[in-house]
Amino acid sequence: MAEQEGSGLQVLLHTLQNSSDKESILAILKVISDLLSVGTDRRIYYLISKGGSEALLQTLVDTARSASPDCDILLPLFRLLAKVGLRDKKFGQKALELEALDVTLILARKNLSHSQNLLHCLWLLRVFASSVTTGAMLGINGAMELLFKVISPYTRKHTVTIRAATEVLAALLKSKSNSRRAVNRGYVTSLLRLHQDWHSHDVANTYVLIRHGLLRCLRHIVSLRSGKEAFLAAQGMETLFSIAQTCLENKSLEPVVSAVIQILRQCYPESQLPLATPRSAYTFPAPSSSSSELPWGLSEEDFEDDGDEEMDKDSDVEAVKEDDDLETDLNKLSSKPGFDLSEEELAQYGAMCPELSYSVEEPEPKYEDDLNIKDTLYADHQHIPSASSLRQQCFCREHSSWGQEREDAAHPFILHKVKGGKSSIQPSSKQRLVTSANQSLQQNGLGMDSSGHDTSDIQASLEQADWDIDAISCPRITASFSNSTKPAESKEAAEMLLHTHPKNIPFHDPHLYMANARRTRSAVRFKMMAFPDLWGHCPPPTAQPMLDRKLGVQRIKILEDVQRLLQPHDIINKVAFSLDEPCPLQGPVSNCLRFYSKFESGNLRKAIQVREFEYDLLINADVNSSQHQQWFYFKVSGMWAAVPYRFNVINCEKPNSQFNYGMQPTLYSVKEALLGRPAWIRTGSEICYYKNHYRKNAATMDGASGKHYYTLTFAVTFPHNEDACYLAYHYPYTYSTLMTHLEMLERSIDPRQVYFRQDVLCQTLGGNPCPLVTITAFPESNNSEHLERFCCRPYQVITARVHPGESNASWVMKGTLEFLVSSDPVAKLLRETFVFKIIPMLNPDGVINGNHRCSLRGEDLNRQWLLPQAHLQPTIYHAKGLLHYLSSIGRGPVVFCDFHGHSQRKNVFLYGCSMKETLWQAGCTVGGSALLEDVGYRMLPKILDKLAPAFTMNSCSFLVEKSRASTARVVMWREMGVSRSYTMESSYCGCNQGPYQGLQFGTRELEEMGAMFCLGILILELKSVSCSHKLLARATTLLNADVLDHYLQR
């Protein structure tokens, strides 16, 4: 039957090509048209496969070359050719061979005064022009000159034909040769005039598509350098900017506005950043590597380019990983290269694991309260402390101090907070709280702190300017606010200030923080402390909703950039702050904000006042690098309340950000803190993130390609006049905060119940101790059976903050630590079952110096796990050494997890490692026996998906990429055989699923995730085949059996 149909169609096509009878030709054309008018495109492709395109084109040529071309035949023929040609990939080539291009152009020229005939010619020319080759040929043969005869100034006649002509011209100009020809013949000016004429006369917006077609023509031309130059010379920026201003509010003009914005962005003159050099303002004489070069390139995280189009909606579709990055070499996936350490070197790590050979002794007395520890000017990065030195640095506390923080630190029973239970965010919060940042700041009312205590005295003194806010807001590390303008009263002011410090901030003490800050070593020797880190943070009682993105905000900001270029009369362009040059002194009365960032974790390199209430900000690159500008943290003061200030961070690097999808930066007000409301809150309006006109110079960018920078722009309305506020990319968590937290934790525990040991893993390149924490429970008694069980507890290893800018990882870690030492029965059971080895900050130097990603050597430490060197990457070298030691004695961790933050996705999720899933995703065919793999690596994320409100299994991935071969997760899996080796990613933004859907993460939710992770580890053990009946019985006794039963279903 198919053969009969095929032969029938071929007979029709053969007859069409050879017939000269008009009636026969029309009848065949009607039959073909009827066949193609119903059904799917398969009929068209079938026609093409039987030579339909050639038959129709030959008929066109024969008819056109006849003595008097018959329009009755040509018009249906044109319609059929336009329909078939769109599906035929070789249509242009066939038309060239049969000389159909010339014929169609000749017919178009002959029919310039016959609108209907001309329209049919244009339909076919549009199909021809869709091929670059045939389009270029049409350009050579004068097609553009013909089209400009058709595209007239504004008229109400023949508009359908004019629209078709603009579409053909736009298609032709995709060819660079045609665009160059258009520039040389002055068509740029002609197109601008035509568009301006249609725009000014089309007041009813009836002919938007014609206007859009003309703009498409311009867009193709300005993709060439010569086209941009011609466009700028013709004052195209001014013309289109003026047009855009009148179209923004009209939704029916969306195509026009979109095209105008794209052209303006493309033609905005590129420039270099207003910096002497893109390299960091901070340097550090780090030891050099014996290998070739440092890996400077950008790394990690999916790069989703926003292109030229505006992104007004959050699709929340996860980026698809590139399959060509997947590791497909089975030998590399399964090999276990060893760490090159001798037995003697490995044995040194035994000093960090005294619990392996523990004999019960009374806890040693804690060190003196003044916390004076001898400073080490030059660290020995290869030194592993001896057992005796560890005992001296292990901060064991007196029995009498263990209860001091217990009341404040009490954790709610964690099983009440799982997804099926009572979360800390009530269901009503899903209705999206519509409180602004200022309302959040002032939710308790002036005169009352967060606990309801009267603060009217402090409020009155603040209003009377009795407090030197600038001095208070960034005190010196060395003493009591000696930078005060009233030195004689500085000590009294400091005592008065600290006396007002609220006592309801768990595990924080400003005096202790100050002592730790004095010992912290930075590359530039910071002398000041940030007030939020000194004073502490109390999370708001409710999470804040994601910011609803204002429609068209990105276009507005791009047009403001263009306005700054075209109308610079109101531009101040005054440097308000710079790390590279001394800033001019500002008098007491100034209309310029004051900026400062030279404190721990601070990052702001330069602030330029653009207009009275607008500032361009530049982030400092990572130390000894020219890249990784994302993290910012700085103080701003001297503001007016209720005035929106705009900040433009103009040298961001990532091509996309959650700032486009509801995320806000964070703000801390000093005056609010002094009034009893010390909190980091989300703030900012009219936020967007987009590609700007600043371009990287490859010659000065460590070899990085010359791509564009991106702008993060947001407006902030401050709550108080003459306040001092801190703005940050995310909730800051400094190294000194960590050290203070660890010491406060240790003071809070009952040493008879909780084994808490803080060791020094090693000294960093900057001379800072990297803490190693061990948490477990003391043995039940001194008898040998209990001691043996104690020594045989399995290990769980958790690390965090290898990337300094991922401060959310530290808040998750804070929740983990506080939960593990808490009185929660789950925590008690965890301590009795496992030994937790925790490295809460793998990159202290990066955190201290305000880096986003790197160490003091300008390298990503999470790309150094394969072959770390003690003198170059000491924290990674010794962390790997410790893990290798545990593995070598058969005590490798059950779970290894490295806490991270993610800037381009929502929720919390895990990355794991699976050979089978990787090979399957890459499409590799491997024998079944080679793909045998324990699927237990999926168990923990599945458990967390049930437990944790912020966690989602849907975002988890277990693929092993080549680019991740030297990360902690992959190295632990490959070299040490830890099947449950993970990276846990927490969004900087918030959740788009579960109980927290539509909410941004606060520190409370991040800390909760840390506790949930611990609960997940316990459920994992209880679900395992090897779980003892005794542990299961104890779990049932300690915990709610009904709740447990739901999570223990195998």
mmCIF file of C-alpha atoms in Angstrom, residues 330-616:
data_model
loop_
_atom_site.group_PDB
_atom_site.id
_atom_site.type_symbol
_atom_site.label_atom_id
_atom_site.label_comp_id
_atom_site.label_asym_id
_atom_site.label_seq_id
_atom_site.Cartn_x
_atom_site.Cartn_y
_atom_site.Cartn_z
ATOM 1 C CA LEU A 330 36.042 2.680 35.124
ATOM 2 C CA ASN A 331 39.613 2.367 36.371
ATOM 3 C CA LYS A 332 39.619 5.940 37.643
ATOM 4 C CA LEU A 333 36.226 5.487 39.254
ATOM 5 C CA SER A 334 37.230 2.311 41.072
ATOM 6 C CA SER A 335 40.944 2.857 41.758
ATOM 7 C CA LYS A 336 42.064 3.728 45.278
ATOM 8 C CA PRO A 337 45.345 5.633 45.111
ATOM 9 C CA GLY A 338 47.062 5.821 48.458
ATOM 10 C CA PHE A 339 48.100 8.899 50.429
ATOM 11 C CA ASP A 340 51.871 9.063 50.492
ATOM 12 C CA LEU A 341 52.425 8.952 54.270
ATOM 13 C CA SER A 342 54.738 6.642 56.151
ATOM 14 C CA GLU A 343 53.494 4.613 59.100
ATOM 15 C CA GLU A 344 55.397 6.910 61.429
ATOM 16 C CA GLU A 345 53.714 9.982 59.944
ATOM 17 C CA LEU A 346 50.297 8.370 60.154
ATOM 18 C CA ALA A 347 50.857 7.343 63.754
ATOM 19 C CA GLN A 348 51.270 10.992 64.744
ATOM 20 C CA TYR A 349 47.565 11.483 64.133
ATOM 21 C CA GLY A 350 46.901 9.044 66.952
ATOM 22 C CA ALA A 351 47.528 11.981 69.291
ATOM 23 C CA MET A 352 44.312 13.500 67.916
ATOM 24 C CA CYS A 353 42.342 10.347 68.732
ATOM 25 C CA PRO A 354 43.002 9.604 72.438
ATOM 26 C CA GLU A 355 39.533 8.065 72.602
ATOM 27 C CA LEU A 356 40.962 5.039 70.769
ATOM 28 C CA SER A 357 43.022 4.133 73.832
ATOM 29 C CA TYR A 358 41.076 5.910 76.549
ATOM 30 C CA SER A 359 41.532 5.433 80.269
ATOM 31 C CA VAL A 360 39.009 7.338 82.349
ATOM 32 C CA GLU A 361 40.530 10.281 84.183
ATOM 33 C CA GLU A 362 39.143 13.354 85.828
ATOM 34 C CA PRO A 363 38.870 16.284 83.435
ATOM 35 C CA GLU A 364 41.836 18.585 83.626
ATOM 36 C CA PRO A 365 41.304 22.038 85.114
ATOM 37 C CA LYS A 366 40.511 24.652 82.532
ATOM 38 C CA TYR A 367 43.072 27.202 81.551
ATOM 39 C CA GLU A 368 43.093 30.651 83.076
ATOM 40 C CA ASP A 369 40.170 32.930 82.383
ATOM 41 C CA ASP A 370 42.309 35.559 80.701
ATOM 42 C CA LEU A 371 42.779 33.087 77.830
ATOM 43 C CA ASN A 372 46.328 34.233 77.212
ATOM 44 C CA ILE A 373 47.820 31.731 74.816
ATOM 45 C CA LYS A 374 51.311 32.291 73.577
ATOM 46 C CA ASP A 375 51.304 33.823 70.106
ATOM 47 C CA THR A 376 53.195 32.118 67.339
ATOM 48 C CA LEU A 377 54.542 34.590 64.810
ATOM 49 C CA TYR A 378 55.577 31.986 62.285
ATOM 50 C CA ALA A 379 53.594 28.773 62.162
ATOM 51 C CA ASP A 380 55.152 25.384 61.519
ATOM 52 C CA HIS A 381 52.592 24.084 59.036
ATOM 53 C CA GLN A 382 53.995 20.552 59.093
ATOM 54 C CA HIS A 383 53.912 20.292 62.873
ATOM 55 C CA ILE A 384 51.480 17.788 64.372
ATOM 56 C CA PRO A 385 51.054 18.543 68.087
ATOM 57 C CA SER A 386 52.130 15.946 70.592
ATOM 58 C CA ALA A 387 49.741 14.378 73.063
ATOM 59 C CA SER A 388 51.008 16.591 75.869
ATOM 60 C CA SER A 389 50.661 19.788 73.849
ATOM 61 C CA LEU A 390 47.168 18.731 72.886
ATOM 62 C CA ARG A 391 46.239 18.292 76.507
ATOM 63 C CA GLN A 392 47.435 21.816 77.163
ATOM 64 C CA GLN A 393 45.383 23.221 74.281
ATOM 65 C CA CYS A 394 42.331 21.027 74.865
ATOM 66 C CA PHE A 395 40.040 23.431 76.661
ATOM 67 C CA CYS A 396 38.527 21.185 79.371
ATOM 68 C CA ARG A 397 36.221 23.047 81.738
ATOM 69 C CA GLU A 398 35.635 22.901 85.452
ATOM 70 C CA HIS A 399 32.636 20.943 86.682
ATOM 71 C CA SER A 400 31.228 24.079 88.264
ATOM 72 C CA SER A 401 30.817 25.943 84.973
ATOM 73 C CA TRP A 402 28.928 23.373 82.954
ATOM 74 C CA GLY A 403 25.446 24.626 83.720
ATOM 75 C CA GLN A 404 25.934 28.319 82.963
ATOM 76 C CA GLU A 405 24.515 28.210 79.445
ATOM 77 C CA ARG A 406 22.274 25.185 79.816
ATOM 78 C CA GLU A 407 18.981 27.013 80.298
ATOM 79 C CA ASP A 408 19.477 29.243 77.279
ATOM 80 C CA ALA A 409 20.952 26.517 75.151
ATOM 81 C CA ALA A 410 18.266 23.939 75.681
ATOM 82 C CA HIS A 411 17.180 22.406 72.386
ATOM 83 C CA PRO A 412 13.544 21.554 71.788
ATOM 84 C CA PHE A 413 12.992 17.841 71.346
ATOM 85 C CA ILE A 414 14.165 17.385 67.756
ATOM 86 C CA LEU A 415 11.540 14.842 66.721
ATOM 87 C CA HIS A 416 8.934 17.600 67.183
ATOM 88 C CA LYS A 417 10.575 19.548 64.347
ATOM 89 C CA VAL A 418 10.674 16.932 61.609
ATOM 90 C CA LYS A 419 8.613 17.374 58.453
ATOM 91 C CA GLY A 420 5.759 15.360 59.874
ATOM 92 C CA GLY A 421 5.855 17.148 63.201
ATOM 93 C CA LYS A 422 5.930 20.714 64.452
ATOM 94 C CA SER A 423 8.352 22.870 62.499
ATOM 95 C CA SER A 424 9.715 26.122 63.812
ATOM 96 C CA ILE A 425 7.839 27.872 61.016
ATOM 97 C CA GLN A 426 4.104 27.507 61.526
ATOM 98 C CA PRO A 427 1.872 26.780 58.509
ATOM 99 C CA SER A 428 0.541 30.306 58.653
ATOM 100 C CA SER A 429 3.957 31.539 57.556
ATOM 101 C CA LYS A 430 3.332 29.992 54.176
ATOM 102 C CA GLN A 431 0.913 32.855 53.561
ATOM 103 C CA ARG A 432 3.943 35.044 52.983
ATOM 104 C CA LEU A 433 4.444 37.582 55.688
ATOM 105 C CA VAL A 434 4.254 40.981 54.092
ATOM 106 C CA THR A 435 6.495 42.778 56.512
ATOM 107 C CA SER A 436 9.179 45.018 55.116
ATOM 108 C CA ALA A 437 12.744 45.070 56.353
ATOM 109 C CA ASN A 438 12.050 48.062 58.540
ATOM 110 C CA GLN A 439 8.975 46.440 60.021
ATOM 111 C CA SER A 440 11.056 43.381 60.804
ATOM 112 C CA LEU A 441 13.612 45.548 62.518
ATOM 113 C CA GLN A 442 11.033 47.391 64.548
ATOM 114 C CA GLN A 443 8.517 44.629 65.121
ATOM 115 C CA ASN A 444 8.811 44.883 68.907
ATOM 116 C CA GLY A 445 8.325 48.609 68.978
ATOM 117 C CA LEU A 446 10.761 51.310 70.017
ATOM 118 C CA GLY A 447 11.519 51.321 73.683
ATOM 119 C CA MET A 448 11.303 47.552 74.102
ATOM 120 C CA ASP A 449 13.919 44.934 73.371
ATOM 121 C CA SER A 450 13.224 41.467 72.026
ATOM 122 C CA SER A 451 12.564 40.212 75.546
ATOM 123 C CA GLY A 452 10.143 43.003 76.401
ATOM 124 C CA HIS A 453 12.584 44.914 78.639
ATOM 125 C CA ASP A 454 12.491 48.689 78.732
ATOM 126 C CA THR A 455 15.207 50.354 76.654
ATOM 127 C CA SER A 456 13.960 53.920 76.887
ATOM 128 C CA ASP A 457 17.153 55.145 78.598
ATOM 129 C CA ILE A 458 19.337 53.793 75.822
ATOM 130 C CA GLN A 459 16.919 55.143 73.246
ATOM 131 C CA ALA A 460 17.039 58.601 74.792
ATOM 132 C CA SER A 461 20.825 58.593 74.914
ATOM 133 C CA LEU A 462 20.982 57.505 71.287
ATOM 134 C CA GLU A 463 18.686 60.336 70.265
ATOM 135 C CA GLN A 464 20.741 62.839 72.274
ATOM 136 C CA ALA A 465 23.934 61.646 70.511
ATOM 137 C CA ASP A 466 25.527 60.661 73.818
ATOM 138 C CA TRP A 467 26.895 57.619 71.996
ATOM 139 C CA ASP A 468 29.649 57.902 69.439
ATOM 140 C CA ILE A 469 28.033 55.551 66.960
ATOM 141 C CA ASP A 470 30.980 55.476 64.568
ATOM 142 C CA ALA A 471 33.345 54.546 67.400
ATOM 143 C CA ILE A 472 30.972 52.014 68.911
ATOM 144 C CA SER A 473 30.055 50.434 65.585
ATOM 145 C CA CYS A 474 33.591 49.374 64.724
ATOM 146 C CA PRO A 475 35.642 49.189 67.954
ATOM 147 C CA ARG A 476 39.348 48.525 68.106
ATOM 148 C CA ILE A 477 40.471 45.005 68.850
ATOM 149 C CA THR A 478 43.159 46.132 71.253
ATOM 150 C CA ALA A 479 41.146 48.039 73.817
ATOM 151 C CA SER A 480 37.904 49.665 74.860
ATOM 152 C CA PHE A 481 36.835 51.824 71.931
ATOM 153 C CA SER A 482 39.962 53.951 71.988
ATOM 154 C CA ASN A 483 38.949 55.444 68.651
ATOM 155 C CA SER A 484 36.205 57.364 70.408
ATOM 156 C CA THR A 485 36.121 61.083 69.862
ATOM 157 C CA LYS A 486 36.140 61.372 73.667
ATOM 158 C CA PRO A 487 39.259 59.409 74.680
ATOM 159 C CA ALA A 488 38.988 60.321 78.355
ATOM 160 C CA GLU A 489 35.568 58.758 78.497
ATOM 161 C CA SER A 490 36.322 55.754 76.283
ATOM 162 C CA LYS A 491 36.708 53.262 79.108
ATOM 163 C CA GLU A 492 33.538 54.439 80.817
ATOM 164 C CA ALA A 493 31.665 54.324 77.478
ATOM 165 C CA ALA A 494 32.921 50.812 76.819
ATOM 166 C CA GLU A 495 31.834 49.588 80.240
ATOM 167 C CA MET A 496 28.457 51.250 79.836
ATOM 168 C CA LEU A 497 28.064 49.688 76.402
ATOM 169 C CA LEU A 498 28.986 46.173 77.481
ATOM 170 C CA HIS A 499 26.750 46.542 80.520
ATOM 171 C CA THR A 500 23.785 46.933 78.177
ATOM 172 C CA HIS A 501 24.660 43.761 76.266
ATOM 173 C CA PRO A 502 21.682 41.396 76.262
ATOM 174 C CA LYS A 503 22.208 38.118 78.047
ATOM 175 C CA ASN A 504 19.819 36.176 75.839
ATOM 176 C CA ILE A 505 22.269 35.399 73.008
ATOM 177 C CA PRO A 506 23.228 31.762 73.546
ATOM 178 C CA PHE A 507 26.890 30.784 73.390
ATOM 179 C CA HIS A 508 28.154 34.338 72.912
ATOM 180 C CA ASP A 509 30.199 36.629 75.118
ATOM 181 C CA PRO A 510 31.596 39.918 73.754
ATOM 182 C CA HIS A 511 34.511 39.878 76.187
ATOM 183 C CA LEU A 512 35.503 36.416 75.058
ATOM 184 C CA TYR A 513 35.008 37.390 71.438
ATOM 185 C CA MET A 514 37.335 40.343 71.889
ATOM 186 C CA ALA A 515 39.978 38.074 73.415
ATOM 187 C CA ASN A 516 39.720 35.692 70.471
ATOM 188 C CA ALA A 517 39.798 38.539 67.955
ATOM 189 C CA ARG A 518 43.070 39.741 69.485
ATOM 190 C CA ARG A 519 44.653 36.362 68.731
ATOM 191 C CA THR A 520 43.307 36.098 65.195
ATOM 192 C CA ARG A 521 45.919 36.826 62.521
ATOM 193 C CA SER A 522 44.969 38.513 59.265
ATOM 194 C CA ALA A 523 47.014 39.230 56.150
ATOM 195 C CA VAL A 524 46.757 42.992 56.749
ATOM 196 C CA ARG A 525 46.617 42.936 60.560
ATOM 197 C CA PHE A 526 43.050 44.158 61.102
ATOM 198 C CA LYS A 527 42.783 46.527 64.054
ATOM 199 C CA MET A 528 39.018 46.870 64.229
ATOM 200 C CA MET A 529 36.108 44.561 65.006
ATOM 201 C CA ALA A 530 32.743 44.508 63.294
ATOM 202 C CA PHE A 531 30.027 45.350 65.796
ATOM 203 C CA PRO A 532 27.680 42.467 64.829
ATOM 204 C CA ASP A 533 30.425 39.925 65.498
ATOM 205 C CA LEU A 534 31.270 41.494 68.844
ATOM 206 C CA TRP A 535 27.684 42.044 69.959
ATOM 207 C CA GLY A 536 26.094 38.861 68.611
ATOM 208 C CA HIS A 537 22.987 37.916 66.694
ATOM 209 C CA CYS A 538 19.516 36.823 67.819
ATOM 210 C CA PRO A 539 17.501 35.477 64.894
ATOM 211 C CA PRO A 540 14.076 37.040 64.309
ATOM 212 C CA PRO A 541 11.185 34.886 65.531
ATOM 213 C CA THR A 542 9.926 34.182 62.019
ATOM 214 C CA ALA A 543 11.605 33.579 58.668
ATOM 215 C CA GLN A 544 11.257 36.267 56.028
ATOM 216 C CA PRO A 545 9.463 35.594 52.747
ATOM 217 C CA MET A 546 11.297 35.702 49.464
ATOM 218 C CA LEU A 547 11.140 39.061 47.760
ATOM 219 C CA ASP A 548 8.599 39.270 44.971
ATOM 220 C CA ARG A 549 10.502 40.394 41.912
ATOM 221 C CA LYS A 550 9.166 43.592 40.406
ATOM 222 C CA LEU A 551 8.261 43.097 36.761
ATOM 223 C CA GLY A 552 10.701 44.915 34.491
ATOM 224 C CA VAL A 553 13.163 45.862 37.240
ATOM 225 C CA GLN A 554 16.162 44.652 35.238
ATOM 226 C CA ARG A 555 15.175 46.735 32.224
ATOM 227 C CA ILE A 556 14.778 49.794 34.404
ATOM 228 C CA LYS A 557 18.280 49.330 35.812
ATOM 229 C CA ILE A 558 19.803 48.802 32.372
ATOM 230 C CA LEU A 559 18.140 51.984 31.150
ATOM 231 C CA GLU A 560 19.486 53.827 34.197
ATOM 232 C CA ASP A 561 22.979 52.648 33.204
ATOM 233 C CA VAL A 562 22.374 53.986 29.694
ATOM 234 C CA GLN A 563 21.074 57.254 31.111
ATOM 235 C CA ARG A 564 24.245 57.603 33.154
ATOM 236 C CA LEU A 565 26.238 57.320 29.915
ATOM 237 C CA LEU A 566 24.067 59.688 27.867
ATOM 238 C CA GLN A 567 23.149 62.236 30.538
ATOM 239 C CA PRO A 568 26.103 62.488 32.937
ATOM 240 C CA HIS A 569 25.241 65.968 34.221
ATOM 241 C CA ASP A 570 23.980 64.654 37.591
ATOM 242 C CA ILE A 571 26.768 62.119 38.117
ATOM 243 C CA ILE A 572 28.954 62.911 41.156
ATOM 244 C CA ASN A 573 31.532 60.134 40.633
ATOM 245 C CA LYS A 574 33.206 60.714 44.006
ATOM 246 C CA VAL A 575 35.301 58.035 45.726
ATOM 247 C CA ALA A 576 33.811 57.540 49.190
ATOM 248 C CA PHE A 577 36.001 54.605 50.236
ATOM 249 C CA SER A 578 38.950 52.714 48.796
ATOM 250 C CA LEU A 579 41.431 50.139 50.019
ATOM 251 C CA ASP A 580 43.851 51.255 47.315
ATOM 252 C CA GLU A 581 44.036 54.967 48.020
ATOM 253 C CA PRO A 582 43.494 57.255 51.011
ATOM 254 C CA CYS A 583 40.003 58.704 50.979
ATOM 255 C CA PRO A 584 39.429 62.419 51.519
ATOM 256 C CA LEU A 585 38.378 63.281 55.042
ATOM 257 C CA GLN A 586 34.691 64.042 55.366
ATOM 258 C CA GLY A 587 33.424 66.740 57.634
ATOM 259 C CA PRO A 588 30.767 66.199 60.267
ATOM 260 C CA VAL A 589 28.126 67.409 57.792
ATOM 261 C CA SER A 590 28.367 65.478 54.574
ATOM 262 C CA ASN A 591 25.893 64.191 52.018
ATOM 263 C CA CYS A 592 28.067 61.146 51.441
ATOM 264 C CA LEU A 593 27.773 57.831 53.239
ATOM 265 C CA ARG A 594 30.801 56.539 55.124
ATOM 266 C CA PHE A 595 32.029 53.023 54.346
ATOM 267 C CA TYR A 596 34.444 50.668 56.088
ATOM 268 C CA SER A 597 35.465 47.031 55.589
ATOM 269 C CA LYS A 598 38.874 46.563 57.225
ATOM 270 C CA PHE A 599 37.737 44.057 59.813
ATOM 271 C CA GLU A 600 37.540 40.283 60.037
ATOM 272 C CA SER A 601 35.660 38.734 57.076
ATOM 273 C CA GLY A 602 35.032 42.224 55.711
ATOM 274 C CA ASN A 603 35.020 42.764 51.985
ATOM 275 C CA LEU A 604 34.528 46.050 50.192
ATOM 276 C CA ARG A 605 37.303 47.416 48.055
ATOM 277 C CA LYS A 606 35.864 50.647 46.754
ATOM 278 C CA ALA A 607 32.716 52.757 47.039
ATOM 279 C CA ILE A 608 31.944 55.502 44.516
ATOM 280 C CA GLN A 609 29.145 57.970 45.031
ATOM 281 C CA VAL A 610 27.283 58.128 41.719
ATOM 282 C CA ARG A 611 24.372 60.307 42.741
ATOM 283 C CA GLU A 612 23.261 61.687 46.099
ATOM 284 C CA PHE A 613 21.664 58.411 47.133
ATOM 285 C CA GLU A 614 23.355 55.938 44.789
ATOM 286 C CA TYR A 615 26.729 54.189 45.089
ATOM 287 C CA ASP A 616 28.775 51.863 42.916
#
